[in-house]
Coordinates of N, CA and C in Angstrom, one line a residue:
X1 N -232.1 -160.7 -30.2 CA -231.8 -161.7 -31.1 C -232.0 -163.3 -31.2
X2 N -231.8 -163.3 -30.0 CA -230.9 -165.0 -29.0 C -232.9 -165.3 -29.0
X3 N -233.7 -164.3 -28.3 CA -234.9 -164.4 -27.8 C -235.6 -164.6 -29.3
X4 N -235.7 -163.6 -29.8 CA -236.2 -164.2 -31.3 C -236.5 -165.3 -32.2
X5 N -235.1 -165.9 -32.1 CA -234.7 -166.9 -33.0 C -235.3 -168.2 -32.0
X6 N -235.6 -168.1 -30.9 CA -235.9 -169.0 -29.8 C -237.3 -169.2 -30.5
X7 N -238.6 -168.0 -30.2 CA -239.7 -167.8 -30.7 C -240.0 -168.5 -31.9
X8 N -239.0 -168.0 -32.8 CA -239.5 -168.7 -34.2 C -238.8 -170.3 -33.9
X9 N -237.6 -170.7 -33.6 CA -237.8 -172.6 -33.2 C -239.1 -172.9 -32.9
X10 N -239.7 -172.2 -31.8 CA -240.9 -172.6 -31.0 C -242.0 -172.6 -32.0
X11 N -242.2 -171.9 -33.0 CA -243.5 -171.9 -33.9 C -243.1 -172.6 -35.1
X12 N -242.0 -172.7 -35.2 CA -241.6 -173.6 -36.6 C -241.6 -175.2 -35.9
X13 N -242.2 -175.6 -35.0 CA -241.8 -176.6 -34.6 C -243.4 -177.6 -34.4
X14 N -244.4 -176.6 -35.0 CA -245.6 -177.2 -34.7 C -245.9 -178.2 -36.2
X15 N -246.8 -179.4 -35.5 CA -246.8 -180.7 -36.3 C -247.5 -180.5 -37.6
X16 N -248.4 -179.4 -37.9 CA -248.8 -179.4 -38.8 C -248.6 -178.0 -39.1
X17 N -248.0 -178.0 -40.9 CA -247.4 -177.1 -41.3 C -248.4 -176.0 -42.2
X18 N -249.8 -176.2 -41.7 CA -250.5 -175.2 -42.2 C -250.2 -173.9 -41.6
X19 N -249.2 -173.2 -41.8 CA -248.8 -171.9 -41.0 C -248.2 -170.8 -41.9
X20 N -248.2 -169.5 -41.5 CA -246.8 -168.9 -41.8 C -246.6 -167.7 -40.4
X21 N -245.6 -167.3 -40.9 CA -244.8 -166.5 -39.8 C -244.7 -164.9 -40.4
X22 N -245.2 -164.0 -39.9 CA -244.8 -162.8 -40.0 C -244.1 -162.0 -38.9
X23 N -242.8 -161.2 -39.5 CA -242.2 -160.6 -38.1 C -242.2 -159.0 -38.9
X24 N -242.7 -158.0 -38.4 CA -242.8 -156.5 -38.6 C -241.2 -156.3 -37.8
X25 N -240.6 -155.6 -38.7 CA -239.5 -154.8 -38.1 C -239.2 -153.3 -38.9
X26 N -239.0 -152.4 -38.3 CA -238.1 -151.4 -38.8 C -237.1 -151.3 -40.0
X27 N -236.9 -150.6 -41.1 CA -235.7 -150.5 -41.7 C -234.6 -150.6 -40.8
X28 N -233.6 -150.9 -41.1 CA -232.3 -150.9 -40.9 C -232.3 -152.2 -39.3
X29 N -232.9 -152.5 -38.7 CA -233.3 -153.1 -37.6 C -232.7 -154.7 -37.8
X30 N -231.7 -154.9 -36.9 CA -230.9 -156.3 -37.5 C -231.9 -157.2 -36.9
X31 N -232.1 -158.0 -37.9 CA -232.5 -159.7 -37.9 C -231.9 -160.8 -38.2
X32 N -231.7 -162.0 -37.1 CA -231.3 -163.2 -37.9 C -231.5 -163.8 -38.9
X33 N -231.0 -165.0 -39.3 CA -231.4 -165.7 -40.4 C -232.7 -166.6 -39.8
X34 N -233.9 -167.0 -41.0 CA -234.9 -167.4 -40.2 C -234.9 -168.4 -41.8
X35 N -236.1 -169.2 -40.8 CA -236.9 -170.4 -41.3 C -237.5 -170.1 -42.6
X36 N -237.9 -171.0 -43.8 CA -238.1 -170.7 -44.9 C -239.6 -170.2 -44.6
X37 N -240.4 -170.6 -43.4 CA -241.6 -170.0 -43.1 C -241.7 -168.7 -42.8
X38 N -240.9 -168.0 -42.9 CA -240.8 -166.6 -42.3 C -240.7 -165.6 -43.0
X39 N -241.7 -164.7 -43.0 CA -241.6 -163.4 -43.9 C -241.3 -162.3 -43.0
X40 N -240.7 -161.3 -44.0 CA -239.9 -160.1 -43.2 C -241.3 -158.9 -44.0
X41 N -241.4 -158.0 -43.2 CA -242.0 -156.8 -43.7 C -241.6 -155.7 -42.7
X42 N -240.7 -154.9 -43.7 CA -239.9 -153.9 -43.3 C -241.0 -152.6 -43.2
X43 N -241.0 -151.5 -42.0 CA -241.8 -150.3 -41.9 C -240.7 -149.1 -41.4
X44 N -241.6 -147.8 -41.8 CA -240.7 -147.1 -41.4 C -241.5 -146.2 -40.2
X45 N -242.3 -146.7 -39.1 CA -242.6 -146.1 -38.0 C -241.4 -145.2 -36.9
X46 N -242.2 -144.6 -36.8 CA -241.3 -143.8 -35.7 C -241.7 -144.3 -34.5
X47 N -240.0 -144.3 -33.6 CA -240.2 -144.9 -32.3 C -241.5 -144.3 -31.1
X48 N -241.5 -145.7 -30.6 CA -242.1 -145.2 -29.3 C -241.5 -144.7 -28.1
X49 N -241.9 -143.2 -28.3 CA -241.3 -142.1 -27.2 C -241.1 -142.0 -25.7
X50 N -242.3 -143.5 -25.4 CA -242.7 -143.6 -24.2 C -242.6 -145.5 -23.7
X51 N -241.2 -146.0 -24.4 CA -241.2 -147.3 -24.6 C -240.6 -147.5 -23.1
X52 N -240.1 -146.7 -22.8 CA -239.5 -146.6 -21.3 C -240.6 -145.6 -20.6
X53 N -241.3 -145.9 -19.3 CA -242.2 -145.2 -19.0 C -241.7 -143.5 -18.2
X54 N -240.8 -144.0 -17.8 CA -239.7 -142.9 -17.0 C -241.0 -141.7 -16.1
X55 N -241.3 -140.6 -16.5 CA -242.1 -139.5 -15.8 C -243.9 -140.1 -16.7
X56 N -243.8 -140.6 -17.9 CA -245.1 -140.6 -18.2 C -246.2 -141.7 -16.8
X57 N -247.7 -141.4 -17.2 CA -248.7 -142.1 -16.4 C -248.4 -143.1 -16.9
X58 N -249.6 -143.9 -16.2 CA -249.5 -145.5 -16.9 C -250.6 -145.1 -17.8
X59 N -251.2 -144.7 -18.3 CA -251.9 -144.6 -18.6 C -251.7 -144.1 -20.5
X60 N -250.6 -143.2 -20.1 CA -249.7 -142.8 -21.5 C -248.6 -144.1 -21.8
X61 N -248.2 -144.4 -21.1 CA -247.4 -145.7 -21.2 C -248.1 -147.0 -22.0
X62 N -249.7 -147.3 -21.7 CA -249.8 -148.2 -22.4 C -250.3 -147.7 -23.6
X63 N -250.9 -146.6 -23.5 CA -251.7 -146.0 -24.8 C -250.8 -146.0 -25.8
X64 N -249.6 -145.6 -25.3 CA -248.2 -145.6 -26.1 C -248.1 -147.0 -27.1
X65 N -247.7 -148.1 -26.0 CA -247.1 -149.1 -26.5 C -248.6 -150.1 -27.2
X66 N -249.8 -149.7 -27.1 CA -251.0 -150.2 -27.6 C -250.9 -149.7 -29.4
X67 N -250.4 -148.6 -29.2 CA -250.7 -147.9 -30.6 C -249.3 -148.4 -31.6
X68 N -248.2 -148.5 -30.8 CA -246.8 -148.8 -31.5 C -247.1 -150.1 -32.0
X69 N -247.4 -151.3 -31.1 CA -247.9 -152.6 -31.3 C -249.1 -152.6 -32.6
X70 N -249.9 -152.4 -32.0 CA -251.2 -152.5 -33.0 C -250.9 -151.9 -34.6
X71 N -250.2 -150.8 -34.7 CA -249.8 -150.5 -36.2 C -248.9 -151.6 -37.2
X72 N -248.5 -152.4 -36.2 CA -247.2 -153.0 -36.4 C -247.8 -154.3 -36.7
X73 N -248.6 -155.1 -36.0 CA -250.0 -155.8 -35.9 C -250.3 -155.5 -37.8
X74 N -251.3 -154.5 -37.8 CA -252.0 -154.6 -39.0 C -251.1 -154.5 -40.1
X75 N -250.2 -154.0 -40.3 CA -249.2 -154.0 -41.6 C -249.1 -155.5 -41.7
X76 N -248.6 -156.3 -40.9 CA -249.1 -157.8 -41.0 C -250.1 -158.9 -41.5
X77 N -251.5 -158.5 -41.1 CA -252.4 -158.8 -41.4 C -252.8 -157.9 -42.7
X78 N -252.8 -156.7 -42.9 CA -253.3 -156.8 -44.5 C -252.4 -157.3 -45.6
X79 N -251.2 -158.0 -45.1 CA -250.1 -158.8 -46.3 C -250.9 -160.1 -46.0
X80 N -251.6 -160.8 -45.3 CA -252.4 -162.1 -44.9 C -253.5 -162.2 -44.9
X81 N -254.0 -161.5 -45.6 CA -255.7 -161.5 -45.4 C -256.8 -162.9 -46.0
X82 N -255.5 -163.5 -46.8 CA -256.1 -165.0 -47.0 C -256.3 -165.9 -45.9
X83 N -255.4 -165.4 -44.4 CA -255.4 -166.6 -43.4 C -256.9 -166.6 -42.6
X84 N -256.8 -167.8 -42.3 CA -257.7 -168.1 -41.4 C -257.7 -167.7 -39.9
X85 N -257.2 -168.0 -39.6 CA -256.6 -167.3 -38.2 C -255.8 -166.4 -38.1
X86 N -255.5 -165.3 -36.8 CA -254.3 -165.0 -36.5 C -254.2 -165.3 -35.0
X87 N -252.5 -165.2 -34.9 CA -252.3 -165.3 -33.3 C -251.1 -164.4 -33.7
X88 N -251.3 -163.3 -32.4 CA -250.0 -162.3 -32.3 C -249.4 -163.0 -31.4
X89 N -248.4 -162.9 -31.7 CA -247.1 -163.9 -30.7 C -246.1 -162.7 -30.4
X90 N -245.5 -162.6 -28.9 CA -244.8 -161.6 -28.8 C -243.3 -161.6 -29.0
X91 N -242.3 -161.5 -29.1 CA -240.9 -161.7 -30.0 C -240.3 -162.7 -29.0
X92 N -240.6 -162.8 -27.4 CA -239.9 -163.7 -26.9 C -240.5 -164.7 -25.9
X93 N -241.6 -164.9 -26.4 CA -242.7 -166.5 -25.9 C -242.4 -167.5 -26.6
X94 N -243.1 -168.6 -26.4 CA -242.8 -169.4 -26.6 C -244.8 -170.4 -26.6
X95 N -244.3 -171.1 -28.5 CA -245.9 -171.6 -28.1 C -245.9 -173.3 -28.2
X96 N -246.9 -173.5 -27.8 CA -247.6 -175.4 -27.9 C -246.7 -175.9 -29.5
X97 N -246.5 -176.5 -29.8 CA -246.3 -177.3 -31.0 C -247.8 -178.1 -31.4
X98 N -248.7 -177.8 -30.9 CA -250.0 -178.6 -31.4 C -251.2 -177.5 -31.5
X99 N -250.9 -176.5 -31.5 CA -251.6 -175.4 -31.8 C -252.2 -175.3 -33.1
X100 N -251.2 -174.9 -33.9 CA -251.6 -175.4 -35.9 C -252.9 -176.2 -35.9
X101 N -252.5 -177.5 -35.4 CA -253.2 -178.6 -36.0 C -254.3 -178.7 -35.0
X102 N -254.4 -177.9 -33.5 CA -255.9 -178.1 -33.1 C -256.7 -177.2 -33.6
X103 N -256.1 -176.1 -33.9 CA -256.6 -174.5 -34.9 C -257.6 -175.3 -36.1
X104 N -256.3 -176.2 -36.9 CA -256.6 -176.6 -38.4 C -258.1 -177.9 -38.1
X105 N -257.8 -178.8 -37.1 CA -259.1 -179.3 -36.8 C -260.5 -178.6 -36.4
X106 N -260.4 -177.4 -36.0 CA -261.4 -176.7 -35.5 C -261.9 -175.7 -35.7
X107 N -261.5 -175.7 -37.4 CA -261.9 -174.2 -38.1 C -263.7 -174.1 -38.0
X108 N -263.6 -172.7 -38.2 CA -264.9 -172.3 -37.8 C -265.3 -171.6 -36.7
X109 N -264.8 -171.8 -35.7 CA -265.0 -171.7 -34.8 C -264.1 -169.9 -34.3
X110 N -264.7 -169.2 -32.9 CA -264.4 -167.8 -33.6 C -263.2 -167.4 -32.9
X111 N -262.9 -168.6 -32.1 CA -261.1 -168.8 -31.8 C -260.8 -168.9 -30.0
X112 N -259.9 -169.2 -29.7 CA -259.5 -169.6 -28.6 C -258.7 -168.3 -27.6
X113 N -259.0 -168.3 -26.4 CA -258.0 -167.7 -25.6 C -257.0 -168.5 -24.9
X114 N -255.7 -168.6 -25.1 CA -254.9 -169.2 -24.1 C -255.2 -169.1 -22.5
X115 N -255.6 -169.7 -21.4 CA -255.5 -169.0 -20.0 C -254.5 -170.1 -19.3
X116 N -254.0 -171.6 -20.0 CA -253.6 -172.3 -19.1 C -252.5 -172.4 -20.3
X117 N -251.0 -171.9 -19.1 CA -249.6 -172.3 -19.5 C -248.7 -172.0 -18.6
X118 N -247.4 -171.7 -18.9 CA -246.4 -171.5 -18.1 C -245.6 -170.0 -17.9
X119 N -245.0 -170.0 -16.5 CA -244.1 -168.5 -16.9 C -242.6 -169.3 -16.3
X120 N -241.5 -169.0 -17.2 CA -240.6 -169.3 -17.6 C -239.7 -168.3 -17.1
X121 N -238.7 -167.9 -16.1 CA -237.2 -167.2 -16.0 C -236.5 -167.9 -17.4
X122 N -236.1 -166.9 -18.3 CA -234.9 -166.9 -19.1 C -234.0 -167.8 -19.0
X123 N -234.3 -168.8 -19.8 CA -232.6 -169.2 -19.4 C -232.5 -170.6 -18.4
X124 N -234.0 -170.5 -17.7 CA -233.7 -171.3 -16.0 C -234.3 -172.9 -16.5
X125 N -234.4 -173.2 -15.6 CA -234.7 -174.9 -15.5 C -235.9 -175.0 -14.8
X126 N -237.0 -173.9 -14.4 CA -237.9 -174.5 -13.8 C -239.4 -173.5 -14.7
X127 N -240.3 -174.0 -14.6 CA -241.8 -173.4 -15.0 C -242.8 -173.3 -13.9
X128 N -243.2 -172.1 -13.7 CA -244.6 -172.2 -13.1 C -245.8 -172.5 -14.1
X129 N -246.5 -172.7 -13.3 CA -247.9 -173.2 -14.0 C -248.9 -172.0 -13.9
X130 N -249.3 -171.5 -15.0 CA -250.0 -170.6 -14.7 C -251.6 -170.7 -15.4
X131 N -252.8 -170.6 -14.5 CA -253.9 -170.8 -15.1 C -254.9 -169.7 -15.6
X132 N -254.3 -168.5 -15.3 CA -254.9 -167.3 -15.9 C -254.0 -166.6 -16.5
X133 N -253.2 -167.4 -17.7 CA -252.0 -166.4 -18.4 C -252.1 -165.2 -19.4
X134 N -253.5 -165.6 -19.7 CA -254.1 -164.8 -20.6 C -254.4 -162.9 -19.9
X135 N -253.7 -163.3 -18.4 CA -254.0 -161.7 -17.6 C -252.8 -161.4 -17.4
X136 N -251.8 -161.9 -18.1 CA -250.3 -161.2 -17.6 C -249.2 -161.2 -19.5
X137 N -249.9 -162.3 -20.1 CA -248.9 -162.6 -21.9 C -249.9 -162.0 -22.4
X138 N -249.7 -161.5 -23.4 CA -249.9 -161.3 -25.0 C -250.0 -161.9 -25.8
X139 N -249.3 -163.2 -25.8 CA -249.5 -164.4 -26.7 C -250.5 -165.8 -26.3
X140 N -251.7 -164.8 -26.1 CA -252.7 -165.8 -25.7 C -253.8 -165.9 -26.5
X141 N -254.3 -165.2 -27.8 CA -255.3 -165.2 -28.3 C -255.0 -165.8 -30.1
X142 N -256.2 -166.5 -30.2 CA -256.0 -167.1 -31.5 C -257.2 -166.6 -31.9
X143 N -257.5 -165.9 -33.0 CA -259.0 -165.1 -33.5 C -259.1 -165.6 -35.1
X144 N -260.4 -165.8 -34.9 CA -260.8 -165.8 -36.4 C -260.5 -164.8 -37.4
X145 N -259.7 -164.8 -38.4 CA -259.3 -163.2 -39.3 C -260.5 -162.5 -39.7
X146 N -261.5 -163.3 -39.9 CA -263.2 -162.1 -39.9 C -263.3 -161.5 -39.2
X147 N -263.2 -161.7 -38.1 CA -263.7 -161.1 -36.9 C -262.7 -159.6 -36.6
X148 N -261.7 -159.8 -37.4 CA -261.0 -158.2 -36.8 C -261.3 -157.4 -37.9
X149 N -262.1 -157.8 -38.9 CA -262.7 -157.1 -40.0 C -264.2 -156.7 -39.7
X150 N -264.7 -157.0 -38.3 CA -265.9 -156.9 -38.3 C -267.0 -155.6 -38.5
X151 N -265.7 -154.6 -38.1 CA -266.7 -153.0 -38.1 C -265.9 -152.8 -39.0
X152 N -264.5 -152.6 -39.3 CA -263.8 -152.0 -40.4 C -263.1 -152.6 -41.2
X153 N -263.0 -152.7 -42.5 CA -261.8 -153.4 -43.1 C -259.9 -152.5 -42.9
X154 N -259.3 -153.7 -43.2 CA -257.8 -152.8 -42.4 C -257.5 -151.9 -42.6
X155 N -258.0 -151.7 -44.4 CA -257.2 -150.2 -44.8 C -258.1 -149.0 -44.1
X156 N -259.2 -149.0 -43.3 CA -259.7 -148.3 -42.8 C -259.8 -148.1 -40.9
X157 N -258.9 -148.8 -40.7 CA -259.0 -149.0 -39.2 C -258.4 -147.2 -38.6
X158 N -259.2 -147.1 -37.5 CA -258.7 -145.8 -37.1 C -257.8 -146.3 -35.9
X159 N -257.6 -145.2 -35.5 CA -256.2 -145.3 -34.2 C -256.7 -145.8 -32.6
X160 N -258.4 -145.5 -32.6 CA -258.6 -146.2 -31.7 C -258.7 -147.9 -32.0
X161 N -259.3 -148.0 -33.1 CA -259.4 -149.6 -33.5 C -258.2 -150.1 -33.3
X162 N -256.8 -149.5 -34.1 CA -255.6 -150.2 -33.8 C -255.4 -150.6 -32.4
X163 N -255.2 -149.4 -31.5 CA -255.3 -149.4 -29.9 C -256.2 -150.7 -29.4
X164 N -257.5 -150.8 -29.9 CA -258.4 -151.6 -29.0 C -258.4 -153.4 -29.5
X165 N -258.4 -153.2 -31.1 CA -258.2 -154.6 -31.6 C -257.0 -155.4 -31.7
X166 N -255.9 -154.0 -32.1 CA -254.7 -154.9 -31.9 C -253.5 -154.8 -31.2
X167 N -253.9 -154.0 -30.5 CA -252.6 -153.3 -29.6 C -252.8 -153.8 -27.8
X168 N -254.1 -154.2 -27.8 CA -254.6 -154.8 -26.2 C -255.2 -156.0 -26.7
X169 N -254.5 -157.2 -26.1 CA -254.9 -158.4 -25.9 C -255.8 -158.6 -24.7
X170 N -256.4 -157.8 -24.2 CA -257.5 -157.8 -23.3 C -258.9 -157.5 -23.5
X171 N -258.6 -156.1 -24.1 CA -259.7 -155.1 -25.0 C -260.2 -155.9 -25.4
X172 N -259.6 -156.5 -26.5 CA -260.4 -157.1 -28.0 C -261.4 -158.7 -27.7
X173 N -261.1 -159.0 -26.4 CA -261.9 -160.2 -25.8 C -263.3 -159.8 -25.4
X174 N -263.7 -158.8 -24.8 CA -264.9 -158.0 -24.6 C -265.5 -157.3 -25.5
X175 N -264.9 -156.7 -26.6 CA -265.5 -156.1 -27.8 C -266.1 -157.1 -28.6
X176 N -265.2 -158.5 -28.8 CA -265.7 -159.4 -29.4 C -267.0 -160.3 -28.7
X177 N -266.9 -160.4 -27.7 CA -268.1 -160.8 -26.5 C -269.2 -160.1 -26.9
X178 N -269.5 -158.5 -26.8 CA -270.3 -157.6 -26.7 C -271.1 -157.9 -28.5
X179 N -270.0 -158.4 -29.2 CA -271.0 -158.5 -30.6 C -271.3 -159.7 -31.0
X180 N -271.4 -160.8 -29.8 CA -272.0 -162.0 -30.1 C -270.6 -163.1 -30.2
X181 N -269.6 -163.0 -30.2 CA -268.3 -163.8 -30.8 C -267.6 -163.9 -29.4
X182 N -267.7 -165.1 -28.7 CA -267.1 -165.6 -27.3 C -266.3 -166.7 -27.7
X183 N -264.9 -166.2 -27.2 CA -263.9 -167.0 -27.8 C -263.4 -168.1 -26.3
X184 N -263.5 -169.4 -26.9 CA -263.4 -170.3 -26.3 C -261.9 -170.5 -25.4
X185 N -262.0 -171.4 -24.6 CA -260.7 -172.0 -23.7 C -260.0 -172.9 -24.2
X186 N -258.7 -172.8 -24.7 CA -257.8 -173.5 -25.7 C -257.7 -174.8 -24.7
X187 N -258.3 -176.3 -24.7 CA -257.8 -177.1 -23.8 C -256.7 -177.8 -23.4
X188 N -255.8 -176.7 -23.6 CA -254.2 -177.7 -23.2 C -253.3 -176.1 -23.3
X189 N -252.4 -176.5 -22.1 CA -251.2 -175.4 -21.9 C -251.0 -174.9 -23.4
X190 N -250.9 -173.8 -23.6 CA -250.5 -173.1 -24.9 C -249.3 -172.3 -25.1
X191 N -248.7 -172.1 -24.3 CA -248.1 -170.8 -24.3 C -246.8 -170.9 -22.8
X192 N -246.0 -170.2 -23.5 CA -245.0 -169.9 -22.2 C -244.9 -168.1 -22.6
X193 N -244.9 -167.7 -21.2 CA -244.6 -166.3 -20.8 C -243.3 -166.5 -20.5
X194 N -242.3 -165.8 -20.9 CA -241.0 -165.6 -20.7 C -240.6 -164.3 -19.8
X195 N -240.4 -164.7 -18.7 CA -240.1 -163.6 -17.6 C -238.7 -163.3 -17.5
X196 N -238.4 -162.1 -16.6 CA -237.2 -162.0 -15.8 C -236.0 -161.7 -16.9
X197 N -236.0 -161.1 -17.9 CA -235.2 -160.7 -18.9 C -235.1 -159.3 -18.9
X198 N -234.0 -158.9 -19.4 CA -233.7 -157.2 -19.7 C -234.8 -156.8 -20.7
X199 N -235.1 -157.6 -21.6 CA -235.6 -157.2 -23.4 C -236.8 -156.7 -22.8
X200 N -237.6 -157.2 -21.8 CA -238.6 -157.7 -21.3 C -239.5 -155.8 -21.8
X201 N -240.4 -155.8 -22.1 CA -241.0 -154.1 -21.9 C -241.8 -154.1 -20.7
X202 N -242.6 -154.9 -20.7 CA -243.5 -154.9 -19.4 C -242.5 -155.0 -18.2
X203 N -241.1 -155.4 -18.2 CA -240.4 -155.7 -16.8 C -241.0 -156.1 -15.9
X204 N -241.8 -157.3 -15.9 CA -242.0 -158.0 -14.6 C -241.1 -158.7 -14.4
X205 N -241.6 -159.4 -13.1 CA -240.4 -159.7 -12.2 C -240.4 -161.3 -12.7
X206 N -239.6 -162.0 -12.2 CA -239.4 -163.5 -12.1 C -240.5 -164.4 -11.5
X207 N -240.3 -165.7 -11.7 CA -241.2 -166.6 -11.2 C -241.4 -166.5 -9.6
X208 N -240.4 -165.9 -9.0 CA -240.2 -165.7 -7.6 C -241.1 -165.1 -7.2
X209 N -241.5 -163.4 -7.7 CA -242.4 -162.7 -7.8 C -243.6 -163.0 -8.0
X210 N -244.1 -164.0 -9.0 CA -245.1 -164.5 -8.9 C -245.5 -165.6 -7.5
X211 N -244.5 -166.1 -7.4 CA -245.0 -167.2 -6.2 C -245.6 -166.7 -4.8
X212 N -244.8 -165.6 -4.6 CA -245.2 -164.6 -3.7 C -244.7 -165.0 -2.2
X213 N -243.6 -164.9 -2.1 CA -242.8 -165.7 -0.7 C -243.3 -164.8 0.5
X214 N -243.8 -163.5 0.2 CA -244.4 -162.9 1.3 C -245.7 -163.2 1.9
X215 N -246.5 -164.5 1.0 CA -247.4 -164.4 1.9 C -247.9 -166.1 1.9
X216 N -247.4 -166.6 3.3 CA -246.7 -168.2 3.3 C -248.3 -168.7 2.9
X217 N -249.4 -168.5 3.0 CA -250.8 -169.5 1.9 C -250.5 -169.7 0.8
X218 N -250.6 -168.2 0.2 CA -250.1 -168.1 -1.2 C -248.8 -168.8 -1.9
X219 N -248.1 -168.7 -1.1 CA -246.7 -169.3 -1.3 C -246.8 -170.8 -1.4
X220 N -247.0 -171.6 -0.4 CA -247.3 -173.0 -0.3 C -248.3 -173.3 -1.5
X221 N -249.2 -173.0 -1.8 CA -249.9 -172.6 -3.1 C -249.3 -172.9 -4.4
X222 N -248.6 -171.7 -4.2 CA -247.9 -171.6 -6.0 C -246.6 -172.3 -5.9
X223 N -246.4 -172.7 -5.1 CA -245.0 -173.4 -4.9 C -245.1 -174.9 -5.5
X224 N -246.1 -175.2 -5.3 CA -247.1 -176.5 -6.2 C -246.9 -176.3 -7.5
X225 N -246.7 -175.4 -8.0 CA -247.3 -175.2 -9.3 C -245.9 -175.0 -10.3
X226 N -244.4 -175.0 -9.5 CA -243.4 -175.3 -10.1 C -243.4 -176.7 -10.7
X227 N -242.9 -176.5 -11.9 CA -242.3 -177.8 -12.5 C -240.7 -177.5 -13.2
X228 N -239.7 -178.8 -13.3 CA -238.7 -178.9 -13.5 C -239.2 -178.9 -15.7
X229 N -238.4 -178.0 -16.1 CA -238.4 -178.1 -17.7 C -237.7 -179.2 -17.9
X230 N -238.7 -180.6 -18.5 CA -238.4 -181.6 -18.9 C -238.2 -181.9 -20.1
X231 N -238.1 -182.9 -20.5 CA -237.0 -183.2 -22.2 C -239.0 -183.2 -22.6
X232 N -240.1 -183.4 -22.0 CA -241.3 -183.4 -22.3 C -241.5 -182.1 -23.2
X233 N -241.5 -181.3 -22.1 CA -241.8 -179.5 -22.3 C -241.1 -179.0 -23.3
X234 N -240.1 -179.6 -23.2 CA -239.1 -178.8 -24.4 C -239.4 -179.4 -25.6
X235 N -239.4 -180.5 -25.6 CA -240.2 -180.8 -27.3 C -241.4 -179.9 -27.4
X236 N -242.5 -179.6 -26.4 CA -243.5 -179.5 -27.0 C -243.5 -178.2 -27.3
X237 N -242.5 -177.1 -26.7 CA -242.9 -175.7 -26.3 C -241.1 -175.0 -27.2
X238 N -239.8 -175.9 -27.0 CA -238.9 -175.2 -27.6 C -238.6 -175.2 -28.5
X239 N -238.6 -176.5 -29.6 CA -238.7 -176.8 -30.8 C -237.1 -177.4 -30.8

């Protein structure tokens, strides 16, 4: 709840008001009070039985995640077909206040990949610059809405399409490129990937794991990417 409130505060900090927020949650899930920009869609999907990996294989774990995430995203998109662009945001990440204005002034492009951003230990005072954020974080794509319907309308989405187009932030980039739609790189640091907190589905380690202190060369290179969470960064990302 606390992380979700912080994510919504980050999004509603946009310098351009031409956006809306849709949260998809099961009936009965407790949610906090939200900004007027937020709409809630309630669903009755069965739980992801492989949410905790347990004895499942990596393929089974990821496949179950993609279906669970993808079908929720699909419900949001069905309710907002008039939107020009969609950005799928995980419920614990943060985004730059400049994203909506940038997209609004560059309409017509296929979309953007956020490769440059930060990692942040939840509640910490330091950020780690990351220049391949899209490889580790799902909050890194802004895509023209019509491209999600390039082959199938939302009501015709197959389970495979749900997983590939909506449940995976990596597969869709190559799928669109194969159809002649290359996503550009966002020209500024656009997102913060929250790590090292108990609610993380990926259970990725904290900043220290990414710095890699066991490799002296990588450690020296990566330690130089550490940044203090300044007032400027807070105003940009934290709302």
